[in-house]
CSV table of N, CA and C in Angstrom, one decimal:
chain,number,residue,atom,x,y,z
A,195,MET,N,116.2,93.4,75.1
A,195,MET,CA,115.4,94.1,76.0
A,195,MET,C,115.1,93.2,77.2
A,196,ASN,N,115.1,93.7,78.4
A,196,ASN,CA,114.7,92.9,79.6
A,196,ASN,C,113.3,93.3,80.1
A,197,ILE,N,112.4,92.4,80.1
A,197,ILE,CA,111.0,92.6,80.4
A,197,ILE,C,110.6,91.8,81.6
A,198,LEU,N,109.8,92.5,82.4
A,198,LEU,CA,109.2,91.8,83.6
A,198,LEU,C,107.7,91.9,83.5
A,199,PHE,N,107.1,90.7,83.7
A,199,PHE,CA,105.7,90.5,83.8
A,199,PHE,C,105.3,90.2,85.2
A,200,VAL,N,104.4,91.0,85.7
A,200,VAL,CA,103.9,90.7,87.1
A,200,VAL,C,102.5,90.3,87.1
A,201,HIS,N,102.2,89.1,87.7
A,201,HIS,CA,100.9,88.5,87.6
A,201,HIS,C,100.4,88.1,88.9
A,202,GLU,N,99.1,88.1,89.2
A,202,GLU,CA,98.7,87.7,90.5
A,202,GLU,C,98.0,86.4,90.7
A,203,ILE,N,98.1,85.5,89.7
A,203,ILE,CA,97.5,84.2,89.8
A,203,ILE,C,98.6,83.2,89.5
A,204,ASP,N,98.3,81.9,89.7
A,204,ASP,CA,99.3,80.8,89.5
A,204,ASP,C,99.6,80.7,88.0
A,205,TRP,N,100.9,80.8,87.7
A,205,TRP,CA,101.4,80.7,86.3
A,205,TRP,C,101.2,79.3,85.8
A,206,PHE,N,101.4,78.3,86.6
A,206,PHE,CA,101.4,76.9,86.2
A,206,PHE,C,100.0,76.3,86.2
A,207,ARG,N,99.1,76.6,87.1
A,207,ARG,CA,97.9,75.9,87.3
A,207,ARG,C,96.7,76.6,86.5
A,208,LYS,N,96.7,77.8,86.2
A,208,LYS,CA,95.6,78.5,85.5
A,208,LYS,C,95.8,78.2,84.0
A,209,VAL,N,94.7,78.4,83.3
A,209,VAL,CA,94.8,78.2,81.8
A,209,VAL,C,95.8,79.1,81.2
A,210,VAL,N,96.2,78.7,80.0
A,210,VAL,CA,97.2,79.5,79.2
A,210,VAL,C,96.3,80.7,78.6
A,211,PHE,N,96.8,81.9,78.8
A,211,PHE,CA,96.1,83.0,78.1
A,211,PHE,C,97.1,84.1,77.7
A,212,GLU,N,96.6,85.2,77.3
A,212,GLU,CA,97.5,86.3,76.6
A,212,GLU,C,98.8,86.5,77.3
A,213,LEU,N,98.8,86.6,78.7
A,213,LEU,CA,100.0,86.9,79.4
A,213,LEU,C,101.1,85.9,79.1
A,214,HIS,N,100.7,84.6,79.1
A,214,HIS,CA,101.7,83.5,78.8
A,214,HIS,C,102.2,83.7,77.3
A,215,THR,N,101.2,83.8,76.5
A,215,THR,CA,101.6,83.9,75.0
A,215,THR,C,102.5,85.1,74.7
A,216,LEU,N,102.1,86.2,75.2
A,216,LEU,CA,102.9,87.4,74.9
A,216,LEU,C,104.3,87.3,75.5
A,217,SER,N,104.4,86.9,76.8
A,217,SER,CA,105.8,86.8,77.4
A,217,SER,C,106.6,85.8,76.7
A,218,GLU,N,106.0,84.6,76.3
A,218,GLU,CA,106.8,83.6,75.7
A,218,GLU,C,107.2,83.9,74.3
A,219,LEU,N,106.3,84.6,73.5
A,219,LEU,CA,106.7,85.1,72.2
A,219,LEU,C,107.8,86.1,72.2
A,220,LEU,N,107.8,86.9,73.2
A,220,LEU,CA,108.9,87.9,73.4
A,220,LEU,C,110.2,87.2,73.7
A,221,SER,N,110.2,86.1,74.5
A,221,SER,CA,111.4,85.4,74.8
A,221,SER,C,111.9,84.7,73.6
A,222,LEU,N,111.0,84.2,72.7
A,222,LEU,CA,111.4,83.5,71.5
A,222,LEU,C,112.0,84.5,70.5
A,223,ARG,N,111.7,85.8,70.6
A,223,ARG,CA,112.3,86.8,69.8
A,223,ARG,C,113.6,87.3,70.3
A,224,GLY,N,114.1,86.7,71.4
A,224,GLY,CA,115.4,87.1,71.9
A,224,GLY,C,115.5,88.0,73.1
A,225,HIS,N,114.3,88.4,73.6
A,225,HIS,CA,114.3,89.2,74.8
A,225,HIS,C,114.5,88.4,76.0
A,226,ARG,N,115.1,89.0,77.1
A,226,ARG,CA,115.1,88.3,78.4
A,226,ARG,C,113.9,88.6,79.1
A,227,VAL,N,113.1,87.6,79.4
A,227,VAL,CA,111.8,87.8,80.0
A,227,VAL,C,111.7,87.1,81.4
A,228,TYR,N,111.2,87.9,82.3
A,228,TYR,CA,111.0,87.5,83.7
A,228,TYR,C,109.6,87.6,84.1
A,229,ALA,N,109.1,86.8,85.0
A,229,ALA,CA,107.7,86.9,85.4
A,229,ALA,C,107.7,86.6,86.9
A,230,ILE,N,106.8,87.3,87.6
A,230,ILE,CA,106.6,87.1,89.0
A,230,ILE,C,105.1,86.8,89.2
A,231,ASP,N,104.8,85.7,89.8
A,231,ASP,CA,103.4,85.3,90.0
A,231,ASP,C,103.1,85.1,91.4
A,232,TYR,N,101.8,84.7,91.7
A,232,TYR,CA,101.3,84.4,93.0
A,232,TYR,C,100.7,83.0,93.0
A,233,GLU,N,101.1,82.2,93.9
A,233,GLU,CA,100.5,80.8,93.9
A,233,GLU,C,99.1,80.9,94.5
A,234,SER,N,98.2,81.3,93.7
A,234,SER,CA,96.8,81.5,94.2
A,234,SER,C,96.0,80.3,94.6
A,235,MET,N,96.5,79.1,94.1
A,235,MET,CA,95.8,77.9,94.4
A,235,MET,C,96.5,77.1,95.5
A,236,TRP,N,97.1,77.7,96.5
A,236,TRP,CA,97.9,77.0,97.4
A,236,TRP,C,97.1,76.1,98.4
A,237,THR,N,97.8,75.1,98.8
A,237,THR,CA,97.3,74.2,99.9
A,237,THR,C,98.4,73.9,100.8
A,238,ARG,N,98.0,73.5,102.0
A,238,ARG,CA,99.1,73.1,103.0
A,238,ARG,C,99.4,71.7,102.8
A,239,GLY,N,100.7,71.3,102.7
A,239,GLY,CA,101.1,70.0,102.6
A,239,GLY,C,101.0,69.2,103.8
A,240,LYS,N,101.1,69.9,105.0
A,240,LYS,CA,101.1,69.3,106.3
A,240,LYS,C,100.4,70.2,107.2
A,241,PRO,N,99.8,69.8,108.4
A,241,PRO,CA,99.1,70.7,109.3
A,241,PRO,C,99.9,71.9,109.7
A,242,PHE,N,101.2,71.8,109.8
A,242,PHE,CA,102.1,72.9,110.2
A,242,PHE,C,102.9,73.5,109.1
A,243,ASP,N,102.4,73.3,107.9
A,243,ASP,CA,103.0,74.0,106.7
A,243,ASP,C,102.4,75.4,106.5
A,244,PHE,N,103.2,76.3,107.0
A,244,PHE,CA,102.7,77.7,106.9
A,244,PHE,C,103.4,78.5,105.8
A,245,GLY,N,104.1,77.8,104.9
A,245,GLY,CA,104.7,78.4,103.8
A,245,GLY,C,106.1,78.9,104.1
A,246,SER,N,106.7,79.7,103.3
A,246,SER,CA,108.0,80.2,103.4
A,246,SER,C,108.0,81.6,102.8
A,247,LEU,N,108.9,82.5,103.2
A,247,LEU,CA,109.0,83.8,102.7
A,247,LEU,C,110.1,83.9,101.6
A,248,ARG,N,110.7,82.7,101.3
A,248,ARG,CA,111.7,82.7,100.3
A,248,ARG,C,111.1,82.6,98.9
A,249,THR,N,111.8,83.2,97.9
A,249,THR,CA,111.4,83.1,96.5
A,249,THR,C,111.9,81.9,95.8
A,250,LYS,N,111.0,81.2,95.1
A,250,LYS,CA,111.4,80.1,94.3
A,250,LYS,C,111.6,80.6,92.8
A,251,ILE,N,112.6,80.0,92.2
A,251,ILE,CA,112.9,80.5,90.8
A,251,ILE,C,112.8,79.2,89.9
A,252,PHE,N,112.0,79.4,88.8
A,252,PHE,CA,111.9,78.4,87.8
A,252,PHE,C,112.4,78.9,86.5
A,253,ASN,N,113.5,78.3,86.0
A,253,ASN,CA,114.1,78.8,84.7
A,253,ASN,C,113.5,78.1,83.5
A,254,ARG,N,113.6,78.8,82.4
A,254,ARG,CA,113.2,78.2,81.1
A,254,ARG,C,111.7,77.7,81.1
A,255,VAL,N,110.8,78.5,81.6
A,255,VAL,CA,109.4,78.1,81.6
A,255,VAL,C,108.8,78.4,80.3
A,256,GLY,N,108.0,77.5,79.8
A,256,GLY,CA,107.2,77.7,78.5
A,256,GLY,C,105.9,76.9,78.6
A,257,ARG,N,104.8,77.5,78.6
A,257,ARG,CA,103.5,76.8,78.6
A,257,ARG,C,102.8,76.9,77.2
A,258,ALA,N,102.7,78.0,76.7
A,258,ALA,CA,102.1,78.2,75.4
A,258,ALA,C,103.0,77.7,74.3
A,259,TYR,N,104.3,78.0,74.5
A,259,TYR,CA,105.4,77.6,73.5
A,259,TYR,C,106.4,76.9,74.3
A,260,PRO,N,106.5,75.5,74.3
A,260,PRO,CA,107.4,74.8,75.1
A,260,PRO,C,108.9,75.2,74.9
A,261,GLU,N,109.2,75.7,73.8
A,261,GLU,CA,110.6,76.1,73.5
A,261,GLU,C,110.9,77.5,74.1
A,262,ALA,N,110.0,78.2,74.6
A,262,ALA,CA,110.1,79.5,75.2
A,262,ALA,C,111.0,79.5,76.5
A,263,SER,N,111.5,80.6,76.9
A,263,SER,CA,112.4,80.7,78.0
A,263,SER,C,112.1,81.9,78.9
A,264,VAL,N,111.1,81.7,79.8
A,264,VAL,CA,110.7,82.7,80.7
A,264,VAL,C,111.2,82.3,82.1
A,265,CYS,N,111.9,83.3,82.8
A,265,CYS,CA,112.3,83.0,84.2
A,265,CYS,C,111.2,83.4,85.1
A,266,LEU,N,110.6,82.4,85.8
A,266,LEU,CA,109.5,82.7,86.7
A,266,LEU,C,110.0,82.7,88.1
A,267,LYS,N,109.6,83.8,88.8
A,267,LYS,CA,110.0,84.0,90.2
A,267,LYS,C,108.7,84.0,91.0
A,268,ARG,N,108.7,83.2,92.0
A,268,ARG,CA,107.5,83.0,92.8
A,268,ARG,C,107.8,83.4,94.3
A,269,PRO,N,107.6,84.6,94.7
A,269,PRO,CA,107.9,85.0,96.1
A,269,PRO,C,107.0,84.2,97.1
A,270,GLY,N,107.6,83.9,98.2
A,270,GLY,CA,106.9,83.2,99.3
A,270,GLY,C,105.9,84.0,100.0
A,271,PHE,N,105.1,83.4,100.8
A,271,PHE,CA,104.0,84.0,101.6
A,271,PHE,C,103.6,83.1,102.7
A,272,ILE,N,102.8,83.6,103.6
A,272,ILE,CA,102.3,82.8,104.7
A,272,ILE,C,101.0,82.1,104.3
A,273,LYS,N,101.0,80.8,104.4
A,273,LYS,CA,99.9,80.0,104.0
A,273,LYS,C,98.8,80.0,105.1
A,274,SER,N,98.0,81.1,105.1
A,274,SER,CA,97.0,81.2,106.1
A,274,SER,C,95.9,82.1,105.5
A,275,PRO,N,94.6,81.7,105.5
A,275,PRO,CA,93.6,82.5,104.9
A,275,PRO,C,93.6,83.9,105.5
A,276,GLY,N,93.6,84.9,104.7
A,276,GLY,CA,93.6,86.3,105.2
A,276,GLY,C,95.1,86.8,105.2
A,277,LEU,N,96.0,86.0,105.6
A,277,LEU,CA,97.4,86.5,105.7
A,277,LEU,C,98.1,86.2,104.4
A,278,SER,N,97.6,85.3,103.6
A,278,SER,CA,98.4,84.9,102.4
A,278,SER,C,98.5,86.1,101.4
A,279,ARG,N,97.5,86.8,101.1
A,279,ARG,CA,97.6,88.0,100.2
A,279,ARG,C,98.3,89.1,100.9
A,280,LEU,N,98.1,89.3,102.1
A,280,LEU,CA,98.7,90.4,102.9
A,280,LEU,C,100.2,90.2,102.9
A,281,SER,N,100.7,89.0,103.3
A,281,SER,CA,102.1,88.7,103.3
A,281,SER,C,102.7,88.7,101.9
A,282,ALA,N,101.9,88.3,100.9
A,282,ALA,CA,102.4,88.3,99.5
A,282,ALA,C,102.7,89.7,99.0
A,283,ALA,N,101.9,90.7,99.5
A,283,ALA,CA,102.1,92.1,99.1
A,283,ALA,C,103.5,92.5,99.5
A,284,PHE,N,103.9,92.1,100.6
A,284,PHE,CA,105.3,92.5,101.1
A,284,PHE,C,106.4,91.8,100.3
A,285,THR,N,106.2,90.5,100.2
A,285,THR,CA,107.3,89.7,99.5
A,285,THR,C,107.3,90.0,98.0
A,286,HIS,N,106.2,90.3,97.4
A,286,HIS,CA,106.2,90.6,96.0
A,286,HIS,C,106.8,92.0,95.8
A,287,TYR,N,106.5,92.9,96.6
A,287,TYR,CA,107.1,94.3,96.5
A,287,TYR,C,108.7,94.1,96.6
A,288,ARG,N,109.1,93.4,97.5
A,288,ARG,CA,110.6,93.2,97.7
A,288,ARG,C,111.2,92.5,96.4
A,289,GLU,N,110.5,91.5,95.9
A,289,GLU,CA,111.0,90.7,94.7
A,289,GLU,C,110.9,91.6,93.5
A,290,ILE,N,109.9,92.3,93.3
A,290,ILE,CA,109.7,93.2,92.1
A,290,ILE,C,110.9,94.2,92.1
A,291,ARG,N,111.1,94.9,93.2
A,291,ARG,CA,112.1,95.9,93.4
A,291,ARG,C,113.5,95.3,93.1
A,292,LYS,N,113.8,94.1,93.7
A,292,LYS,CA,115.0,93.4,93.5
A,292,LYS,C,115.3,93.0,92.0
A,293,THR,N,114.2,92.5,91.4
A,293,THR,CA,114.4,92.0,90.0
A,293,THR,C,114.6,93.2,89.1
A,294,ILE,N,113.9,94.3,89.3
A,294,ILE,CA,114.1,95.5,88.5
A,294,ILE,C,115.6,96.0,88.5
A,295,LYS,N,116.1,96.0,89.7
A,295,LYS,CA,117.5,96.4,89.9
A,295,LYS,C,118.5,95.4,89.4
A,296,GLU,N,118.4,94.2,89.8
A,296,GLU,CA,119.4,93.2,89.4
A,296,GLU,C,119.4,92.8,88.0
A,297,GLU,N,118.2,92.7,87.4
A,297,GLU,CA,118.1,92.3,86.0
A,297,GLU,C,118.1,93.4,85.0
A,298,ASP,N,118.2,94.6,85.5
A,298,ASP,CA,118.2,95.8,84.6
A,298,ASP,C,117.0,95.9,83.7
A,299,ILE,N,115.8,95.8,84.3
A,299,ILE,CA,114.6,95.7,83.6
A,299,ILE,C,114.3,97.0,82.8
A,300,ASP,N,113.9,96.9,81.6
A,300,ASP,CA,113.5,98.0,80.7
A,300,ASP,C,112.0,98.3,80.7
A,301,VAL,N,111.2,97.2,80.8
A,301,VAL,CA,109.8,97.4,80.7
A,301,VAL,C,109.1,96.5,81.7
A,302,VAL,N,108.1,97.0,82.4
A,302,VAL,CA,107.3,96.2,83.4
A,302,VAL,C,105.9,96.1,82.9
A,303,VAL,N,105.3,94.9,82.7
A,303,VAL,CA,104.0,94.7,82.4
A,303,VAL,C,103.2,94.3,83.6
A,304,LEU,N,102.4,95.1,84.2
A,304,LEU,CA,101.7,94.8,85.5
A,304,LEU,C,100.3,94.3,85.1
A,305,TYR,N,100.1,93.1,85.5
A,305,TYR,CA,98.8,92.5,85.2
A,305,TYR,C,98.1,92.1,86.5
A,306,SER,N,98.5,92.8,87.6
A,306,SER,CA,97.9,92.4,88.9
A,306,SER,C,98.0,93.6,89.9
A,307,VAL,N,97.2,94.5,89.9
A,307,VAL,CA,97.3,95.6,90.8
A,307,VAL,C,97.0,95.3,92.2
A,308,PRO,N,95.9,94.5,92.6
A,308,PRO,CA,95.6,94.3,94.0
A,308,PRO,C,96.7,93.7,94.9
A,309,THR,N,97.4,92.7,94.4
A,309,THR,CA,98.5,92.1,95.2
A,309,THR,C,99.8,92.9,95.1
A,310,ASN,N,100.0,93.5,94.0
A,310,ASN,CA,101.4,94.1,93.7
A,310,ASN,C,101.3,95.6,93.7
């Protein structure tokens, strides 16, 4: 089964909780698991670092279970207070739609209504 988890906080920096555990356990059981998150704890690396609208992909992610294999997709956004969530709404919509089509997703677990 192909499963997509949609999350509105930082997959790497926030504490490990149910969403990580569930998605990773499903990947260990042989399912193809994808996740889309939002880099909620963003900072600018340089004064003119306004982000990118490109999606970053991290393969074989496992936090709760290091041997898990979740494909994490992180859509880009504009790094500016106020515009970050607004721009993320558009880039996330595009990436969710693209992932559902390209990866033939069977189930979507939405854990983030405001952004997505």
